[in-house]
Amino acid sequence: MTLRKGSKVWVEDKDLAWIEAEVIDFTGKHAKVLTSSGKKVLALPDKLQPCDGEAELGGVDDMTKLTYLNEPGVLDNLRRRYALNEIYTYTGSILIAVNPFTKLPHLYNMYMMEQYKGAPFGELSPHVFAVADASYRAMMSERCSQSILVSGESGAGKTETTKLIMQYLTYVGGRAASDDRTVEQQVLESNPLLEAFGNARTVRNDNSSRFGKFVEIQFDSNGRISGAAIRTYLLERSRVVQITDPERNYHIFYQLCASGMDAEAYKLGHPSNFHYLNQSKTYELDGVSNAEEYVKTRRAMDIVGISDDEQEAIFRTLAGILHLGNLEFSPGKEHDSSVIKDDKSNFHLQMAANLFRCDVNLLLATLTTRSIQTREGIIVKALDSSAAVSGRDALAKTVYAKLFDWLVEKINRSVGQDHDSKIQIGVLDIYGFECFKLNSFEQFCINFANEKLQQHFNEHVFKMEQEEYQREQINWSYIEFIDNQDVLDLIEKKPIGIIGLLDEACMFPKSTHETFSNKLFQNFRSHQRLEKAKFSETDFTIAHYAGKVNYQTEKFLDKNRDYIVVEHCNLLASSECPFVAGLFPPLPEESSRSSYKFSSVASRFKQQLQSLMETLSSTEPHYVRCVKPNSLNRPHRFENASIIHQLRCGGVLEAIRISLAGYPTRKTYHEFVDRFGIISLDIMDASYDDKTMTEKILQRLKLGNYQLGKNKVFLRAGQIGILDSRRAEVLDSAARRIQGRLRTFVARRDFVRRRVAAISLQASCRGYLARDIFTVMRDTAAAIVIQKYTRCWFLRHSYMQLRLASVLVQSCIRGFSTRRIFLYIKKDRAATLIQAHWRMFKVRSIYRNRQHNIIAIQCLWRQKLAKRELRKLKKEANETGALRLAKTKLEKQLEDLTWRLHLEKKIRVSNDEAKSVEVSKLQKSVESLKLELDAAKLATLNEFNKNMVLERQLELSTKDKSASEREVISLTELRNENAVLKSSLKALEVKNSMLECELAQSKEDSSSTIAKLREVEKNCLQFQLNLRSMEEKLKNLENENLIMRQKTLNVSPKSNRAGLVKPFLDPKFSGALVLSSADEKSYESPTPSKFIASLSKGLSDSRRTKSGMEKNQGNLEILSRCIKENLGFKDGKPIAACVIYKCLLHWHAFESERTAVFDFIIENINDVLKEGDEDASLPYWLSNTSALLCLLQRNMRSNGFLTAGSQRSAGSTGMNGRLVQGPKPSFKYLGVEEGLSHKESKYPALLFKQQLTACVEKIFGLIRDNLKKEISSLLGQCIQAPKLQRVHGGKSSRSPVGVPQQSPSSEWDSIIKFLDSLMSRLRGNHVPSFFIRKLTTQVFSFINIQLFNSLLLRRECCTFSNGEYVKSGLAELEKWIVNATEEFAGTSWHELNYIRQAVGFLVIHQKRKKSLEEIRQDLCPKLTVRQIYRISTMYWDDKYGTQSVSNEVVSQMREIVNKDSQNLSSTNSFLLDDDLSIPFSTEDVYMAIPAIEPSDIEPPKFLSEYPSAQLLLQNPN
């Protein structure tokens, strides 16, 4: 790599793996670089990797498009895409999927599946659906089975990716047989069960799969799913009996121990009580409850179909394994014998025998002895303690492995296999490469499997490279690719591979891991892939494709030995439990001869792996590499070191190395010329094609060993760096020239500015001096004037001081004498007033005493008179009644007297109080007068003193002249402060005016708000009126249904129509005509009335058979000819509809209780639609059926069936069962005249109206679907056109003498022609403008959806040039809409809002200056933030090189998108959905279609041939 100052490079970093840097200097052999974090680092040039400084913000969707295909470039590209929630990236045909750890439902909905269905691989954005679709299409086209290999560590999303693959295959392949659950669901429902029995905690992952799973989805010859099978490989059996801290055994054991009642039944407790579980101190997982997981496992067993008895047997077997592990042995009495160690072991032995349902003594014998069959007989050999423990562990591993195989077989039976299937797609989910601090036999086997898979992967990548080279027709025979066959030979080659040596060591009882290691080093001493560990004599290191792994051999031999003991198999085969006995079928005779049958775990692992590789080799592989971005399982965290390790283990970097061995850099000629054409501008100016220019540029640079293909140029590793270096030199030279010209311009500009500034400065100085002289002269004149006025002021001031002093003395003397006279008068008046008050008090007190005495005397006298009168009355009152009356009178008089007495007492008391108050007041006034007299005396003394002071001040006034001058100065200061206060006052007045303006504005806003509120109130009132009208319409519908039910009930029970009417009276069919069989399946577009033909046929058949033939067969022939022959139009009115309506009126069909004529009409219309040319028949019958429906509605409204008081506005509901409201048109508008006579409509007529409504909707839906199919291909050409122009016609934009670019209007012209032909067809058949308007609107809505979705899904469409291209097409469409007028086009232009705003956003140049609010409010108000975010991240300018929006706007949008993703109620899809509903109601049809008068239509000539139609010809009315 050629380095120079300013080169962008990648430098290794401990924390970030790689960090971007720039070369700033060279020191000896080292390069000094400045990293993006601001650090300066010295590094060898060989340790640096080239970096593309012009990389796009959003990265590239295919790693092969990277300018520099290296490890840091791949990592940086994944990081850029992950930051934008682009979790999928291609590396050729390999898909890399980064787990987002958040929900992205918009990527996996049904519409997204539809987009990827059948799309060429690589045309749309990377997606797991694209891989699944490519495998399915390859399977169907080549009739060859496919396989999809999903790899990655736990938590990387393998299971979710597998689920998505099966979900897509289920969508695209359907299901051959009807089933309640899909294959995907059935397979996924088995996941909890397989995870419980096959997953365990490892050092790195809490839920690591310890087996490989191959899901085989089987298809029939038609490409439909016919079955599925799950095949498992390479179960880690040794984990059952041996684990290391902090790992765990299989999850099912811990779940069983936490199962509560079941654990108690099996005598289980905490996992620490069992040897197979307590070898590690980790019993619980963070955030996982073993009890809850146990419930989930039981539920999964129920779903799979495992019965309760089988479940009980499974858990009994697992409990037996745990108890079996607690058996301990001690040496026996005989030599090399063993016995049960203690009572605890004896208890566990008894429990194991009970759980396995076998004889306890026989179980003990099989564990402590072995039987050897010889020619002489059977010899029983005792086993020592270590051998008994080995036998115990062998039995536990065998039982667990058999149990796991039974579970897999049970799941396969539940899912359902198709053994006759010839083609299938397999999905492999297997554990990835492992490298821990301590690596044992399990890691050796797993890494061996990954080496085999990596070899298969390398072969596939090599094959893809070969296919690419062959496709481009380049010479590639001499290219050598990296291979890992030497590692595989080291491990598995016979007889001296590592596995062979390990098996050989296991066959000798006295072999140890030391002898195995020594033999290994002796045989492979010089092997480049095998090394001896530095600090251990027995450990060895293998250089795998993903890195070096150090293996500890201490337990290699123990874990590799897997004896199949015949006694064990016979013991469990004889178990009383049918489940346990079924796990161990009888062994063949040759196996029963020896008690031991040695089985190597590594050899069996190798065989299973070979079987898997054979399966994969027979299929066409596809690869998905899942990556876990961080260890915390949190979104938006990207750990570089962890991802680099996963890319190495997943073989992605190995694939890059393979690509580097060939031609890693490949660019289309257009891209090459676009990037490197500036190296040789003279070649660009010549009239060469892109390939010739590419060759000449490479020849001029004298680059060799490159290849020119058909469409691409292939460069060897490092050549792109030379090209970039040369390009940088050219750019530097151009930059220096630009800098030189710019510096010249700047220097000249500065000189001119300085000269102008000097002249200006001289003029300013001269002006300053002149102004200074003038100022001196002006100041001298002003000083003289000031002196004159100052002297005048001083003299006047002294005079005024003397005058004021004399006036002040005179005023003080006069004031003193006046105040003394005033005080004398005041005292005289006060004394007079006191005397008057005292005399008044004395007279008043005398009067009150006299009055009081008089009143007292009067009271005593009256009392005396009253007593005298009382005695008289007592004497006279002899009778009781008189006495009582007298008594009451006297009591009343007594009460009055006592009341008066109390009143007089109160008055007397109040008078006394008033007198005392007055006396106190007078005393206080006397005291106050005394005080005032004293104060007056003091005041006279003060006045005298003041006069003395004033006389002294007068004498000192001449001395205070200097003080007065100071006061003058302070006065001037006060004036200055006054001026400042005035200025602040003005400022406050300005603020006040501003506040008043704001107040006026707020008043205007409030008035506008009030106006809006009034409008809202009006709208609310309108809505209430609409609601009431809808309620009235609903009542009308209920009345109509009630009438229909009454009509039905009036029919006799023996009527043949009873069974036919019943479905229509069912509530779920009220207002909708849906009578198709539930078993039928339709794959057509979901337009209404798809089943009307079959329904009508069934109705007509039943009616013909049950009601008999019609009396006049000629009537049906007339109708048949009217329907099958094209009668045309007269004055824009359909003749067939008018004739059919007149016939029905003439035959009184609307009054009939039972008739088959309506079914006959519907059936014949459907037959014509099926048999005829759709382009001609559909518009013709849309016009006729809508006119007939309008006439029929007019008949029903006029005959009183619908009352005028409750007019029905939405009488018919379509096939989709919706109720549409609308104002009822007047009778005059519908053409109802008083002269027409009508009869009451019966039930068949009402049913006919519903059938006819459904028929109109069906025809409209068929026309719409046909239009969408026709325009889809045209839109596809428009979508592909920019891509083709960039490939073939892009040179003209850079070379002035090149061939001019092809006009982009050719594809849009085809769409305009299509729209013109559509309009001519519809108007030629006199389709009402209402239907034309609806069809045009839906077509333009479909155009908007297709163009907008392609913009979001195809990166080549999200460009500046494509925006200009689409904008020109939209201008053509706008012209067409304007020419079509609003009558026929309607709101079609508004239907293009989404694509218009998106294109407008693409073609603006200053995107980085736009804020998010400006984009949302001004540029793209209709688009959601998710859609704007998608466009911003996918945008690239292929014309001017402008950039997308700023990083701040991208981060703001990302936060909003993440919040929306967490909101489950909101939709997260950025794509637009196609609306398949019918955009009108029956009432809309009545309102829109003009009135038709059937009497104005002349009957066709063929009616004269029928006698029954003669009266119709004579009396058309």
Short mmCIF file of N, CA, C and O in Angstrom, two decimals, residues 96-175:
data_model
loop_
_atom_site.label_atom_id
_atom_site.label_comp_id
_atom_site.label_asym_id
_atom_site.label_seq_id
_atom_site.Cartn_x
_atom_site.Cartn_y
_atom_site.Cartn_z
N ILE A 96 -25.24 -11.09 6.07
CA ILE A 96 -24.82 -10.85 7.46
C ILE A 96 -25.98 -10.15 8.15
O ILE A 96 -26.45 -9.09 7.70
N ALA A 97 -26.47 -10.73 9.23
CA ALA A 97 -27.61 -10.19 9.98
C ALA A 97 -27.14 -9.81 11.38
O ALA A 97 -26.69 -10.67 12.14
N VAL A 98 -27.23 -8.52 11.71
CA VAL A 98 -26.84 -8.03 13.03
C VAL A 98 -28.09 -7.89 13.88
O VAL A 98 -29.06 -7.24 13.47
N ASN A 99 -28.07 -8.52 15.04
CA ASN A 99 -29.26 -8.51 15.91
C ASN A 99 -29.53 -7.09 16.41
O ASN A 99 -28.68 -6.50 17.08
N PRO A 100 -30.70 -6.52 16.12
CA PRO A 100 -30.96 -5.14 16.57
C PRO A 100 -31.36 -5.05 18.04
O PRO A 100 -31.37 -3.97 18.60
N PHE A 101 -31.77 -6.16 18.65
CA PHE A 101 -32.27 -6.17 20.04
C PHE A 101 -33.42 -5.21 20.22
O PHE A 101 -33.58 -4.61 21.29
N THR A 102 -34.19 -5.01 19.22
CA THR A 102 -35.40 -4.20 19.30
C THR A 102 -36.33 -4.67 18.20
O THR A 102 -35.91 -5.34 17.25
N LYS A 103 -37.61 -4.33 18.32
CA LYS A 103 -38.60 -4.78 17.36
C LYS A 103 -38.58 -3.89 16.13
O LYS A 103 -38.63 -2.67 16.22
N LEU A 104 -38.50 -4.54 14.97
CA LEU A 104 -38.58 -3.83 13.68
C LEU A 104 -39.68 -4.48 12.84
O LEU A 104 -39.42 -5.14 11.83
N PRO A 105 -40.93 -4.33 13.27
CA PRO A 105 -42.01 -5.06 12.57
C PRO A 105 -42.21 -4.62 11.14
O PRO A 105 -42.75 -5.37 10.33
N HIS A 106 -41.76 -3.40 10.80
CA HIS A 106 -41.96 -2.94 9.43
C HIS A 106 -41.13 -3.73 8.43
O HIS A 106 -41.40 -3.68 7.23
N LEU A 107 -40.12 -4.47 8.89
CA LEU A 107 -39.28 -5.24 7.99
C LEU A 107 -39.87 -6.61 7.67
O LEU A 107 -39.38 -7.28 6.75
N TYR A 108 -40.89 -7.03 8.39
CA TYR A 108 -41.33 -8.42 8.26
C TYR A 108 -42.83 -8.57 8.05
O TYR A 108 -43.38 -9.63 8.30
N ASN A 109 -43.50 -7.51 7.61
CA ASN A 109 -44.93 -7.64 7.40
C ASN A 109 -45.23 -8.30 6.06
O ASN A 109 -44.33 -8.60 5.26
N MET A 110 -46.51 -8.49 5.79
CA MET A 110 -46.92 -9.20 4.59
C MET A 110 -46.54 -8.44 3.33
O MET A 110 -46.18 -9.03 2.31
N TYR A 111 -46.62 -7.13 3.38
CA TYR A 111 -46.29 -6.34 2.19
C TYR A 111 -44.82 -6.49 1.83
O TYR A 111 -44.46 -6.54 0.65
N MET A 112 -43.94 -6.55 2.86
CA MET A 112 -42.53 -6.73 2.58
C MET A 112 -42.27 -8.08 1.93
O MET A 112 -41.43 -8.21 1.02
N MET A 113 -42.98 -9.12 2.37
CA MET A 113 -42.85 -10.42 1.72
C MET A 113 -43.26 -10.34 0.25
O MET A 113 -42.61 -10.92 -0.63
N GLU A 114 -44.33 -9.62 -0.01
CA GLU A 114 -44.80 -9.47 -1.39
C GLU A 114 -43.77 -8.76 -2.24
O GLU A 114 -43.59 -9.09 -3.42
N GLN A 115 -43.06 -7.80 -1.67
CA GLN A 115 -42.05 -7.07 -2.44
C GLN A 115 -40.88 -7.97 -2.82
O GLN A 115 -40.37 -7.88 -3.93
N TYR A 116 -40.47 -8.84 -1.92
CA TYR A 116 -39.32 -9.70 -2.20
C TYR A 116 -39.71 -10.96 -2.96
O TYR A 116 -38.82 -11.67 -3.42
N LYS A 117 -40.96 -11.23 -3.10
CA LYS A 117 -41.39 -12.43 -3.82
C LYS A 117 -41.07 -12.28 -5.29
O LYS A 117 -41.59 -11.43 -5.99
N GLY A 118 -40.17 -13.14 -5.77
CA GLY A 118 -39.81 -13.15 -7.18
C GLY A 118 -38.84 -12.09 -7.60
O GLY A 118 -38.44 -12.03 -8.76
N ALA A 119 -38.41 -11.18 -6.67
CA ALA A 119 -37.46 -10.14 -7.04
C ALA A 119 -36.07 -10.74 -7.20
O ALA A 119 -35.66 -11.60 -6.42
N PRO A 120 -35.31 -10.34 -8.23
CA PRO A 120 -33.94 -10.86 -8.40
C PRO A 120 -33.09 -10.56 -7.18
O PRO A 120 -33.21 -9.51 -6.56
N PHE A 121 -32.21 -11.50 -6.86
CA PHE A 121 -31.36 -11.37 -5.67
C PHE A 121 -30.43 -10.17 -5.83
O PHE A 121 -29.74 -10.03 -6.84
N GLY A 122 -30.42 -9.29 -4.84
CA GLY A 122 -29.58 -8.11 -4.87
C GLY A 122 -30.23 -6.88 -5.44
O GLY A 122 -29.67 -5.79 -5.35
N GLU A 123 -31.43 -7.03 -6.02
CA GLU A 123 -32.08 -5.86 -6.60
C GLU A 123 -32.66 -4.97 -5.51
O GLU A 123 -32.58 -3.74 -5.60
N LEU A 124 -33.25 -5.58 -4.48
CA LEU A 124 -33.79 -4.82 -3.36
C LEU A 124 -32.77 -4.78 -2.23
O LEU A 124 -31.70 -5.38 -2.32
N SER A 125 -33.11 -4.06 -1.18
CA SER A 125 -32.21 -3.96 -0.03
C SER A 125 -31.97 -5.34 0.57
O SER A 125 -32.82 -6.23 0.47
N PRO A 126 -30.81 -5.55 1.18
CA PRO A 126 -30.52 -6.88 1.78
C PRO A 126 -31.58 -7.26 2.79
O PRO A 126 -32.04 -6.44 3.59
N HIS A 127 -31.96 -8.52 2.76
CA HIS A 127 -33.01 -9.00 3.66
C HIS A 127 -32.93 -10.51 3.73
O HIS A 127 -32.50 -11.17 2.77
N VAL A 128 -33.35 -11.06 4.86
CA VAL A 128 -33.39 -12.52 4.98
C VAL A 128 -34.44 -13.10 4.04
O VAL A 128 -34.31 -14.24 3.57
N PHE A 129 -35.48 -12.32 3.72
CA PHE A 129 -36.48 -12.79 2.76
C PHE A 129 -35.86 -12.98 1.37
O PHE A 129 -36.29 -13.84 0.61
N ALA A 130 -34.88 -12.14 1.04
CA ALA A 130 -34.23 -12.27 -0.26
C ALA A 130 -33.47 -13.59 -0.36
O ALA A 130 -33.51 -14.26 -1.40
N VAL A 131 -32.80 -14.00 0.72
CA VAL A 131 -32.09 -15.29 0.73
C VAL A 131 -33.09 -16.43 0.62
O VAL A 131 -32.90 -17.38 -0.15
N ALA A 132 -34.18 -16.36 1.40
CA ALA A 132 -35.19 -17.41 1.35
C ALA A 132 -35.83 -17.49 -0.04
O ALA A 132 -36.08 -18.57 -0.57
N ASP A 133 -36.11 -16.32 -0.63
CA ASP A 133 -36.71 -16.32 -1.96
C ASP A 133 -35.75 -16.86 -3.01
O ASP A 133 -36.16 -17.59 -3.92
N ALA A 134 -34.46 -16.53 -2.89
CA ALA A 134 -33.48 -17.04 -3.84
C ALA A 134 -33.39 -18.56 -3.76
O ALA A 134 -33.31 -19.25 -4.79
N SER A 135 -33.42 -19.09 -2.53
CA SER A 135 -33.37 -20.56 -2.39
C SER A 135 -34.62 -21.21 -2.96
O SER A 135 -34.55 -22.24 -3.64
N TYR A 136 -35.77 -20.59 -2.72
CA TYR A 136 -37.02 -21.17 -3.24
C TYR A 136 -37.05 -21.12 -4.77
O TYR A 136 -37.44 -22.10 -5.43
N ARG A 137 -36.66 -19.97 -5.35
CA ARG A 137 -36.68 -19.86 -6.82
C ARG A 137 -35.67 -20.82 -7.45
O ARG A 137 -35.95 -21.42 -8.49
N ALA A 138 -34.50 -20.95 -6.82
CA ALA A 138 -33.51 -21.90 -7.35
C ALA A 138 -34.03 -23.34 -7.27
O ALA A 138 -33.81 -24.14 -8.18
N MET A 139 -34.72 -23.65 -6.18
CA MET A 139 -35.28 -25.00 -6.04
C MET A 139 -36.32 -25.27 -7.13
O MET A 139 -36.33 -26.35 -7.74
N MET A 140 -37.17 -24.31 -7.40
CA MET A 140 -38.24 -24.52 -8.37
C MET A 140 -37.71 -24.53 -9.81
O MET A 140 -38.19 -25.28 -10.65
N SER A 141 -36.72 -23.68 -10.08
CA SER A 141 -36.23 -23.60 -11.45
C SER A 141 -35.28 -24.75 -11.79
O SER A 141 -35.33 -25.31 -12.89
N GLU A 142 -34.41 -25.11 -10.84
CA GLU A 142 -33.43 -26.17 -11.10
C GLU A 142 -33.88 -27.54 -10.59
O GLU A 142 -33.19 -28.53 -10.84
N ARG A 143 -34.99 -27.58 -9.86
CA ARG A 143 -35.46 -28.84 -9.28
C ARG A 143 -34.38 -29.50 -8.45
O ARG A 143 -34.16 -30.72 -8.50
N CYS A 144 -33.69 -28.68 -7.70
CA CYS A 144 -32.58 -29.14 -6.86
C CYS A 144 -32.83 -28.66 -5.44
O CYS A 144 -33.26 -27.52 -5.23
N SER A 145 -32.56 -29.51 -4.47
CA SER A 145 -32.76 -29.14 -3.07
C SER A 145 -31.78 -28.05 -2.67
O SER A 145 -30.66 -27.98 -3.18
N GLN A 146 -32.23 -27.22 -1.73
CA GLN A 146 -31.43 -26.09 -1.27
C GLN A 146 -31.21 -26.23 0.24
O GLN A 146 -31.93 -26.94 0.93
N SER A 147 -30.21 -25.51 0.72
CA SER A 147 -29.96 -25.46 2.16
C SER A 147 -29.55 -24.03 2.53
O SER A 147 -28.88 -23.35 1.76
N ILE A 148 -30.01 -23.62 3.69
CA ILE A 148 -29.68 -22.30 4.22
C ILE A 148 -28.97 -22.52 5.55
O ILE A 148 -29.56 -23.04 6.49
N LEU A 149 -27.71 -22.13 5.64
CA LEU A 149 -26.91 -22.36 6.82
C LEU A 149 -26.90 -21.08 7.66
O LEU A 149 -26.36 -20.06 7.24
N VAL A 150 -27.54 -21.16 8.81
CA VAL A 150 -27.63 -20.02 9.73
C VAL A 150 -26.67 -20.29 10.87
O VAL A 150 -26.82 -21.28 11.60
N SER A 151 -25.69 -19.45 11.01
CA SER A 151 -24.68 -19.65 12.04
C SER A 151 -24.51 -18.38 12.85
O SER A 151 -24.93 -17.30 12.44
N GLY A 152 -23.86 -18.53 13.98
CA GLY A 152 -23.65 -17.40 14.89
C GLY A 152 -23.74 -17.88 16.32
O GLY A 152 -24.29 -18.95 16.61
N GLU A 153 -23.22 -17.07 17.23
CA GLU A 153 -23.24 -17.47 18.63
C GLU A 153 -24.63 -17.23 19.22
O GLU A 153 -25.49 -16.57 18.61
N SER A 154 -24.85 -17.76 20.41
CA SER A 154 -26.14 -17.61 21.07
C SER A 154 -26.42 -16.15 21.33
O SER A 154 -25.56 -15.40 21.80
N GLY A 155 -27.66 -15.74 21.04
CA GLY A 155 -28.03 -14.35 21.19
C GLY A 155 -27.85 -13.53 19.93
O GLY A 155 -28.21 -12.36 19.89
N ALA A 156 -27.29 -14.15 18.89
CA ALA A 156 -27.09 -13.42 17.64
C ALA A 156 -28.35 -13.39 16.79
O ALA A 156 -28.39 -12.65 15.81
N GLY A 157 -29.36 -14.17 17.15
CA GLY A 157 -30.61 -14.13 16.41
C GLY A 157 -30.79 -15.27 15.44
O GLY A 157 -31.56 -15.16 14.48
N LYS A 158 -30.11 -16.41 15.69
CA LYS A 158 -30.24 -17.54 14.77
C LYS A 158 -31.67 -18.08 14.75
O LYS A 158 -32.24 -18.34 13.68
N THR A 159 -32.25 -18.24 15.94
CA THR A 159 -33.60 -18.81 16.00
C THR A 159 -34.61 -17.88 15.34
O THR A 159 -35.48 -18.32 14.59
N GLU A 160 -34.49 -16.59 15.58
CA GLU A 160 -35.42 -15.63 14.97
C GLU A 160 -35.23 -15.60 13.45
O GLU A 160 -36.20 -15.53 12.70
N THR A 161 -33.99 -15.69 13.00
CA THR A 161 -33.73 -15.72 11.56
C THR A 161 -34.30 -16.99 10.95
O THR A 161 -34.91 -16.95 9.86
N THR A 162 -34.12 -18.11 11.63
CA THR A 162 -34.70 -19.36 11.13
C THR A 162 -36.22 -19.26 11.06
O THR A 162 -36.85 -19.71 10.10
N LYS A 163 -36.80 -18.64 12.06
CA LYS A 163 -38.26 -18.45 12.07
C LYS A 163 -38.70 -17.60 10.88
O LYS A 163 -39.70 -17.91 10.21
N LEU A 164 -37.98 -16.54 10.59
CA LEU A 164 -38.35 -15.67 9.47
C LEU A 164 -38.20 -16.39 8.14
O LEU A 164 -39.01 -16.21 7.23
N ILE A 165 -37.17 -17.20 8.04
CA ILE A 165 -36.99 -17.97 6.79
C ILE A 165 -38.15 -18.92 6.59
O ILE A 165 -38.74 -19.01 5.50
N MET A 166 -38.53 -19.64 7.65
CA MET A 166 -39.65 -20.58 7.52
C MET A 166 -40.96 -19.83 7.30
O MET A 166 -41.85 -20.29 6.57
N GLN A 167 -41.09 -18.66 7.91
CA GLN A 167 -42.30 -17.85 7.71
C GLN A 167 -42.43 -17.44 6.24
O GLN A 167 -43.51 -17.51 5.65
N TYR A 168 -41.32 -17.04 5.64
CA TYR A 168 -41.37 -16.64 4.24
C TYR A 168 -41.63 -17.84 3.34
O TYR A 168 -42.41 -17.75 2.38
N LEU A 169 -40.98 -18.96 3.63
CA LEU A 169 -41.21 -20.15 2.81
C LEU A 169 -42.65 -20.62 2.93
O LEU A 169 -43.25 -21.09 1.96
N THR A 170 -43.23 -20.48 4.12
CA THR A 170 -44.65 -20.80 4.28
C THR A 170 -45.52 -19.86 3.46
O THR A 170 -46.51 -20.28 2.85
N TYR A 171 -45.14 -18.58 3.41
CA TYR A 171 -45.92 -17.61 2.64
C TYR A 171 -45.82 -17.88 1.15
O TYR A 171 -46.83 -17.88 0.44
N VAL A 172 -44.61 -18.13 0.66
CA VAL A 172 -44.43 -18.28 -0.78
C VAL A 172 -44.80 -19.68 -1.25
O VAL A 172 -45.22 -19.86 -2.40
N GLY A 173 -44.70 -20.66 -0.37
CA GLY A 173 -44.99 -22.03 -0.77
C GLY A 173 -46.38 -22.50 -0.40
O GLY A 173 -46.85 -23.51 -0.92
N GLY A 174 -47.05 -21.77 0.49
CA GLY A 174 -48.39 -22.20 0.90
C GLY A 174 -48.34 -23.51 1.64
O GLY A 174 -47.34 -23.90 2.24
N ARG A 175 -49.45 -24.24 1.58
CA ARG A 175 -49.57 -25.50 2.30
C ARG A 175 -50.38 -26.44 1.44
O ARG A 175 -51.46 -26.10 0.95
#
